[in-house]
Amino acid sequence: MKRFRRHGHDSQRDKLKQELYQFNKTVEHGFPHQPSALGYSPDLDLLAIGTRSGAIKLYGAPGVEFMGLHDENATVTQVHFLPHQLELVTLLDDNSLHMWTLRAHQGVSELLEVGRFTLTGPPGAPPSVTRVTTVLAHSSGELLLLGTEGGHVFVVEVPGFRELEERNISVEDVQARIPEEYAPRRNLECVEALQEKPLNPRQVLIGYGRGLMVLWDLDRQCAIQYFLGTQQLESVWWMEDGEHILSSHSDGSYCSWSTTDGDVQSQPEKQDTPYGSFPCKAISKVLQFPTKQGPPFLILSGGMPRASYGDRHCISVIHSKTHIALDFTSRIIDFFVIREGEQHTGDPSALVVLVEEELVVVDLQTEGWPVIQMPYLVPLHCSAITCSHHVSSIPLKLWERILAAGDLQNTHYSNKPWPINGGQNLAPEPPQRDLLLTGHEDGTVRFWDASGVCLYPMYKLSTAGVFHTDADPNDNLNQGAEGEWPPFRKVGCFDPYSDDPRLGIQKIHLCKYSGYLTVAGTAGQILVLELNDEMAEQVVSATVVDLLQGQDGFRWKGHARLDVQEEPVSFPPGFQPFALVQCQPPAVVTAIALHSEWKLVAFGTSHGFGIYDYQQKNVALARCTLNPSDQLAMEGPLSRVKSIKKSLRQSFRRIRRSRVSMRKHQTTNAAKLQEINARLEAEALQEMELAPVQRRIEARSSDDSFTGLVRTLYFADSFITDSAHNTPSLWAGTNGGAVFAYMLRLPPVERRMDDPVTAHQAKEIQLMHRAPVVGLVVLDGRGVPLPEPLEVAHDLARSPDMLASHHLLVISEEQFKLFTLPKVSTKTKLKLTAIDGSRVRRVGVALFGSSRVEDYGENSLVVLTNQGELHVISLPAIKMQVHHPCIRREDVSGIASCVFTKHGQGFYLISPSEFERFSLSARWLVEPRSLVELPDKSTLDPSKARLRDDGRGYDGRGVRGVSDNDNSARHVMEHALLNDEKVLQEIQKSLEGDGGDTETIISKSPRPTF
């Protein structure tokens, strides 16, 4: 009977777990890592980006996002939308073509792969015969023309991927009518370009690498005109009238050809080299668009003078008398132009440029051609991300003040709205306002709206102005010198270079109720800032804190502290610093805590910790935690570049000395070693009650490096000295398994500015296994974590229970231990090391709401381990609830970057430029929900002719159906780091899991008839 009751209770708990916990990877925020291809559909108004890792991402209106992943871990080299269809084709560098479709399912569109195709040549033919170099998606939506390295053009019917062998264009057919005097006729090289003729889609222009261009009639299967270019061809472009062609070449020139001047043209009508007679780099792409006012827009990439500016990444825009060379900080992948009007035939309105590190959209209709601000795809890594901090449920007043400060920073952006608005965003409005703060290597803190699918930039704070740096304040990167040629203009925000690595932000803490912000940096600097709506000019003086406390024998070998500006500094509206704490030695700040109700900031480094009273602007506590044997803590992270020879020499000397010592004292040492091992084992057994399956926690030596490094700081109002009086306190946990508790005495409100804050040590706990303490939480009498400062005062949380006894939860890397307060006696514990040697890397407290009952929720501990697994642990019972694999164990940087929210979600970096968002909550979920439909047929261009005369539409033949299992497998989001073959095999298995319902068609063409 007892067993039956327990089973019933377990099943009820399991049901409750399903209502509370559900793991999902939901959306990727930021800019795709290593982009390799760009596509755009004017009909759907969607943008597509392919990456080197085989991912394909689609973006439309803000919130409309789709992501797919090719089974092959190959680079996406080209993306082409089929005109007037919901399909797109991708070409990979393994020469395979893939068909994708946006299929509606339960009112929401899903991006699904529905077919793949690979060209095969005749036996013994070289791979170049079928190696695809360029793809033309015909305006009929029913044909693909594939140009190859061998000079052949294959015609393939879509969506079935059936080669129309009789329509293929062989290089021999093209060569047959070329004049004998044309030198490159015997070796035309690869097909560089395929362009459909405007107003007559039955004619296609074929451009070959050696410079030849051929106008081919698809119906008559013959060449109509030859354009005998002699320079290496890079790209071609049809003028809108269909009577002129532009070609760009490898020598930095572009040519204009007329289609009305005879069947064979040996010279262009016009040839121009925009940047002079000196040797220039290739113009890789050229476009030209007419305007209603008369002068056309000419847009070309490359063409810079090779010797002087060969390292620049430029796109030149020329319109009337205006000529600007847009200068990007990374390599250009591709670009396109968005035009006005329903038929997209009006004036050019925006230039969209994809470069390796960002996407830039330039407004071509506003004077000066300013950049349009991005609602998504913002490069998170403008400067490398060094830390992050999430704040949930921001009050509306604070939110509006941050937005207002951010708007004042965005005056250089265009006022035009975002030009890409395809699809419908069906995701519900976010229930709350959430902020994600990212610290960067250049000393900036960026505020992001993390409430919904789009990670939108709100405000940027720079701390560099407080210090003396090498940056020139008069250096304006956005404008070139007047009269400079070429006329460069810097565009984009990606800037990977830092003026001083000591400026790097390491810790951030924002109080959403008071508006106080604390940021700490690499050189021991801690800034306290407050939100001000007006510009202010003030001096920020530094308060120096000696964390060594006069200990002898230590000499700091690391970097020097930053020099503070002595004269008044002008700060724009927004967060403005009013207090600065400088730790000595100036080591990296490893932990901070802010209590805005008490006006205190706690900070810790590898040498100790302290408390700063930012109301009186003085130090209330400085405590050294340095171990006398820890000399490594005296070396800064920027000073560890040692000679390899010296390191090897020292290593061999240590080995030699240890061998000599072992021979001399072998007997004595063996006895001592046996005695020490026995004592350690006895102590460990007293500390741990081991289950038979659990791995023993390994005791660590007190001589390990960085044992004094402060890992966590925590303010609490609890019972420290006796169970009758609660007092403010600070708790600090170190890398050596020590926990220090200090009782704080705060003066009454009326004496707050006069009497000092005092701190007295009340407790010290030393964990027997000496594992690093990574988290501290005090639970009230109901077993609920104490509320945040000012949370109760704003009626947003219940007052903590002060009648029953409180508990202290100490989270080390290896176990969770609950102590009673104030006696500090062990109540319960959970050993994480029982599971495959896992160690805690990140920890947070979250409220999990029930998906079935509106007013039910549980506080739990969320843990990320070094194995990349997420664990949810109940409070106050300290019992494991659920665990899920989340991050690959090899992805150390991803694990280190993880940050949790207060409602069971989290973010981690899957690449330097992308955050992966995940959720453990069954109630709170942020994910894209979008619908894309074909536009009304009346808005489509009636001039586009159909090449098939049998009246058949898209009947889906040769297309594999996709089940719900396929859909779930397609939501694999960690594409940037999916280089593990096992992971890819698992994805493939899941896609092929239901053999009865799904059928993958891999089409191969018949042998060519050349």
XYZ file of C-alpha atoms in Angstrom, residues 94-429:
336
model
C 29.631 20.639 -52.522
C 27.775 21.403 -55.796
C 24.367 20.338 -54.480
C 21.161 22.332 -55.045
C 18.418 22.391 -52.411
C 14.808 23.462 -52.679
C 13.147 25.119 -49.670
C 9.541 26.153 -49.223
C 7.553 28.234 -46.766
C 4.684 25.895 -45.992
C 1.747 26.940 -43.817
C 0.932 24.594 -40.941
C -1.780 25.429 -38.393
C -1.759 29.049 -39.464
C 2.009 29.483 -39.179
C 4.612 29.217 -41.958
C 7.536 26.826 -41.611
C 10.741 26.740 -43.646
C 11.186 23.199 -44.939
C 13.613 21.538 -47.318
C 11.607 19.706 -49.962
C 14.152 18.472 -52.484
C 17.772 18.264 -53.501
C 19.600 17.808 -56.764
C 23.149 17.210 -58.025
C 24.363 17.424 -61.621
C 26.332 14.421 -62.892
C 28.551 14.386 -65.964
C 29.379 11.671 -68.476
C 31.819 8.933 -67.429
C 35.372 10.206 -67.358
C 34.348 13.869 -67.664
C 36.209 16.300 -65.403
C 34.233 17.724 -62.440
C 34.314 21.182 -64.058
C 31.714 20.048 -66.595
C 29.006 20.045 -63.923
C 30.529 22.319 -61.286
C 27.844 25.027 -60.905
C 29.167 28.594 -60.814
C 26.004 30.644 -61.304
C 22.251 30.118 -61.042
C 19.403 31.967 -62.755
C 15.889 31.502 -61.360
C 13.772 32.238 -64.422
C 10.895 34.697 -64.068
C 8.421 31.988 -65.028
C 9.146 30.340 -61.678
C 9.473 27.001 -63.447
C 13.081 26.879 -64.689
C 16.573 27.068 -63.301
C 19.506 27.805 -65.573
C 22.785 26.490 -64.172
C 26.073 27.810 -65.534
C 29.151 25.654 -64.896
C 32.933 25.846 -64.759
C 33.140 23.997 -68.058
C 31.126 26.699 -69.838
C 27.943 24.654 -70.222
C 24.460 25.838 -69.194
C 22.018 23.229 -67.900
C 18.273 23.881 -67.889
C 16.396 22.284 -64.994
C 12.658 22.207 -64.380
C 11.487 23.043 -60.872
C 10.162 22.132 -58.401
C 10.811 18.555 -59.512
C 14.498 19.118 -60.343
C 14.145 17.433 -63.755
C 16.808 18.304 -66.308
C 15.451 19.389 -69.705
C 18.214 17.806 -71.721
C 17.001 19.166 -75.039
C 17.276 22.761 -73.752
C 20.858 22.498 -72.449
C 23.336 24.995 -73.919
C 26.711 23.435 -74.610
C 29.886 25.458 -74.928
C 30.447 23.925 -78.394
C 27.146 25.403 -79.629
C 28.244 28.827 -78.438
C 31.731 28.557 -79.956
C 30.406 27.505 -83.361
C 29.564 31.058 -84.568
C 32.289 33.057 -82.831
C 34.534 34.909 -85.341
C 37.894 33.233 -85.912
C 39.825 36.381 -85.017
C 38.404 36.434 -81.492
C 41.397 35.246 -79.425
C 39.674 33.674 -76.395
C 37.221 31.678 -78.528
C 38.908 28.330 -77.849
C 38.762 28.684 -74.064
C 35.776 30.683 -72.844
C 36.318 29.531 -69.222
C 33.453 29.281 -66.752
C 30.013 30.844 -66.940
C 30.313 33.958 -64.759
C 26.841 35.421 -65.263
C 23.350 34.535 -66.422
C 20.854 37.388 -66.833
C 17.328 37.315 -68.235
C 16.532 40.034 -70.768
C 13.994 42.588 -69.555
C 10.695 42.604 -71.480
C 11.657 39.339 -73.209
C 12.285 36.509 -70.726
C 12.788 34.033 -73.596
C 16.241 35.497 -74.178
C 19.112 35.057 -71.705
C 22.512 36.721 -71.601
C 25.401 34.333 -70.876
C 28.681 35.833 -69.673
C 31.921 33.828 -69.804
C 35.064 34.309 -67.725
C 37.310 35.404 -70.633
C 34.968 38.299 -71.456
C 32.602 36.880 -74.088
C 28.880 37.586 -73.674
C 26.212 35.770 -75.680
C 22.499 36.556 -76.018
C 20.754 33.161 -76.274
C 17.205 32.482 -77.425
C 15.661 29.712 -75.325
C 12.913 28.940 -77.858
C 15.049 28.819 -81.029
C 17.989 27.262 -79.175
C 20.546 29.486 -80.805
C 22.735 32.512 -80.172
C 21.312 35.840 -81.334
C 24.182 38.223 -80.533
C 27.834 38.083 -79.503
C 29.630 40.730 -77.454
C 33.369 40.142 -77.816
C 34.820 41.440 -74.557
C 38.529 40.861 -73.997
C 38.870 41.632 -70.289
C 38.170 39.058 -67.578
C 34.436 39.277 -66.876
C 33.132 39.725 -63.322
C 29.420 40.512 -63.721
C 26.754 41.711 -66.176
C 23.648 43.872 -65.774
C 20.742 44.507 -68.112
C 19.517 48.066 -68.443
C 15.780 48.378 -67.930
C 15.063 49.139 -71.598
C 16.555 45.806 -72.663
C 18.741 47.582 -75.246
C 21.910 48.124 -73.201
C 24.156 45.876 -71.132
C 26.709 46.782 -68.482
C 29.658 44.492 -67.872
C 32.266 44.830 -65.110
C 35.801 43.515 -65.399
C 38.860 42.456 -63.419
C 40.907 45.551 -64.377
C 38.568 47.914 -62.492
C 36.579 49.007 -65.565
C 32.977 48.660 -66.644
C 31.617 48.718 -70.202
C 28.318 49.594 -71.843
C 27.139 47.511 -74.826
C 24.177 48.068 -77.169
C 21.949 45.221 -78.317
C 20.797 47.157 -81.398
C 24.141 47.473 -83.202
C 24.410 44.159 -85.026
C 24.867 40.459 -84.295
C 28.556 40.683 -83.388
C 30.055 43.561 -81.414
C 33.791 43.684 -80.885
C 33.924 47.011 -79.011
C 31.691 48.442 -76.277
C 29.867 51.733 -76.736
C 31.536 53.115 -73.635
C 34.285 52.012 -71.298
C 35.124 53.699 -67.995
C 37.514 53.110 -65.112
C 36.009 55.085 -62.195
C 39.203 55.383 -60.160
C 41.808 56.401 -62.668
C 44.422 54.965 -64.967
C 46.478 53.262 -62.256
C 45.994 49.499 -61.858
C 42.730 48.883 -60.031
C 41.067 45.922 -58.385
C 38.178 44.127 -60.045
C 34.655 45.539 -60.062
C 32.898 42.420 -58.831
C 29.336 43.676 -59.379
C 27.717 46.608 -61.189
C 24.076 47.823 -61.135
C 22.362 50.799 -62.747
C 18.818 52.093 -62.166
C 16.947 54.932 -63.877
C 15.147 57.624 -61.876
C 12.171 59.848 -62.596
C 14.336 62.936 -62.195
C 16.699 61.858 -64.957
C 20.218 60.882 -63.779
C 20.530 57.169 -63.056
C 22.031 55.509 -60.001
C 25.254 53.627 -60.752
C 26.339 51.247 -57.980
C 29.462 49.121 -58.145
C 31.621 47.167 -55.697
C 35.399 47.141 -55.794
C 37.439 48.949 -58.440
C 39.754 50.689 -55.944
C 43.351 51.620 -56.939
C 45.285 48.472 -56.162
C 48.436 50.020 -54.689
C 46.880 52.695 -52.467
C 43.511 51.274 -51.438
C 43.607 47.622 -52.385
C 42.747 46.617 -48.816
C 39.513 48.664 -48.698
C 36.076 47.035 -48.891
C 34.042 49.578 -50.853
C 30.797 50.049 -52.744
C 30.653 53.196 -54.875
C 27.341 54.994 -55.396
C 27.232 57.546 -58.208
C 24.192 59.729 -58.881
C 24.371 62.946 -60.858
C 27.233 64.933 -59.302
C 27.292 62.937 -56.076
C 29.939 60.238 -55.810
C 30.591 58.382 -52.532
C 32.683 55.293 -51.832
C 31.007 53.522 -48.909
C 33.881 52.062 -46.888
C 33.108 48.939 -44.838
C 35.233 47.384 -42.111
C 34.845 43.807 -43.360
C 34.687 41.958 -46.691
C 31.640 42.497 -48.904
C 29.600 39.337 -49.525
C 26.855 40.736 -51.790
C 24.384 43.590 -52.159
C 21.064 44.455 -53.795
C 18.808 47.495 -54.259
C 15.189 47.866 -53.154
C 12.999 49.913 -55.500
C 9.750 51.783 -54.991
C 6.333 50.770 -56.249
C 4.189 47.662 -56.209
C 6.028 46.277 -59.226
C 9.396 47.313 -57.716
C 10.182 49.322 -60.829
C 10.321 52.812 -59.325
C 13.263 54.833 -58.081
C 15.881 53.083 -55.957
C 14.981 53.560 -52.284
C 17.554 51.537 -50.320
C 20.884 49.794 -50.836
C 21.229 46.591 -48.774
C 24.807 45.406 -48.255
C 25.864 42.174 -46.580
C 29.436 42.177 -45.324
C 31.170 39.531 -43.256
C 30.381 41.121 -39.897
C 27.147 43.087 -40.388
C 24.259 44.091 -42.634
C 24.074 47.763 -43.672
C 21.057 49.434 -45.303
C 21.624 52.836 -46.917
C 18.754 55.251 -47.614
C 19.164 56.383 -51.240
C 16.307 58.911 -51.149
C 17.458 61.126 -48.278
C 20.161 63.712 -48.842
C 23.549 62.477 -47.690
C 22.435 58.826 -48.054
C 22.288 58.037 -44.314
C 22.135 54.529 -42.893
C 18.758 53.095 -41.807
C 18.717 51.721 -38.271
C 18.326 47.941 -38.043
C 15.403 46.403 -36.104
C 17.199 43.020 -36.178
C 20.451 41.493 -37.442
C 22.332 44.047 -35.347
C 25.977 42.966 -34.905
C 26.227 42.181 -31.189
C 29.984 41.942 -31.596
C 30.634 45.524 -32.802
C 33.162 45.210 -30.026
C 33.740 41.738 -28.558
C 31.203 40.773 -25.866
C 32.877 40.261 -22.490
C 29.856 39.797 -20.181
C 26.063 40.033 -20.104
C 23.328 40.775 -17.572
C 19.545 40.258 -17.868
C 16.880 42.278 -16.063
C 13.239 41.183 -16.196
C 10.035 43.227 -15.872
C 11.438 46.735 -16.327
C 9.152 49.490 -14.974
C 7.618 51.600 -17.741
C 9.137 54.875 -16.513
C 12.699 53.516 -16.555
C 12.060 51.910 -19.955
C 10.912 55.192 -21.486
C 13.861 57.115 -20.035
C 16.356 54.624 -21.505
C 14.586 54.792 -24.880
C 14.680 58.595 -24.807
C 18.421 58.595 -24.071
C 18.949 56.122 -26.921
C 16.943 58.229 -29.380
C 19.309 61.148 -28.796
C 22.197 58.896 -29.895
C 20.474 57.916 -33.153
C 20.167 61.294 -34.842
C 22.646 60.273 -37.558
C 20.292 57.518 -38.780
C 17.736 57.980 -41.541
C 14.121 58.716 -40.606
C 12.893 56.268 -43.242
C 11.186 53.110 -41.921
C 12.740 49.676 -42.302
C 12.296 48.729 -45.999
C 11.964 44.918 -45.682
C 8.486 44.055 -44.402
C 7.466 40.668 -45.777
C 5.235 38.260 -43.865
C 3.034 38.733 -40.828
C 4.287 38.577 -37.266
C 1.728 36.468 -35.376
C 3.648 36.238 -32.106
C 1.700 37.623 -29.133
C 2.798 40.871 -27.554
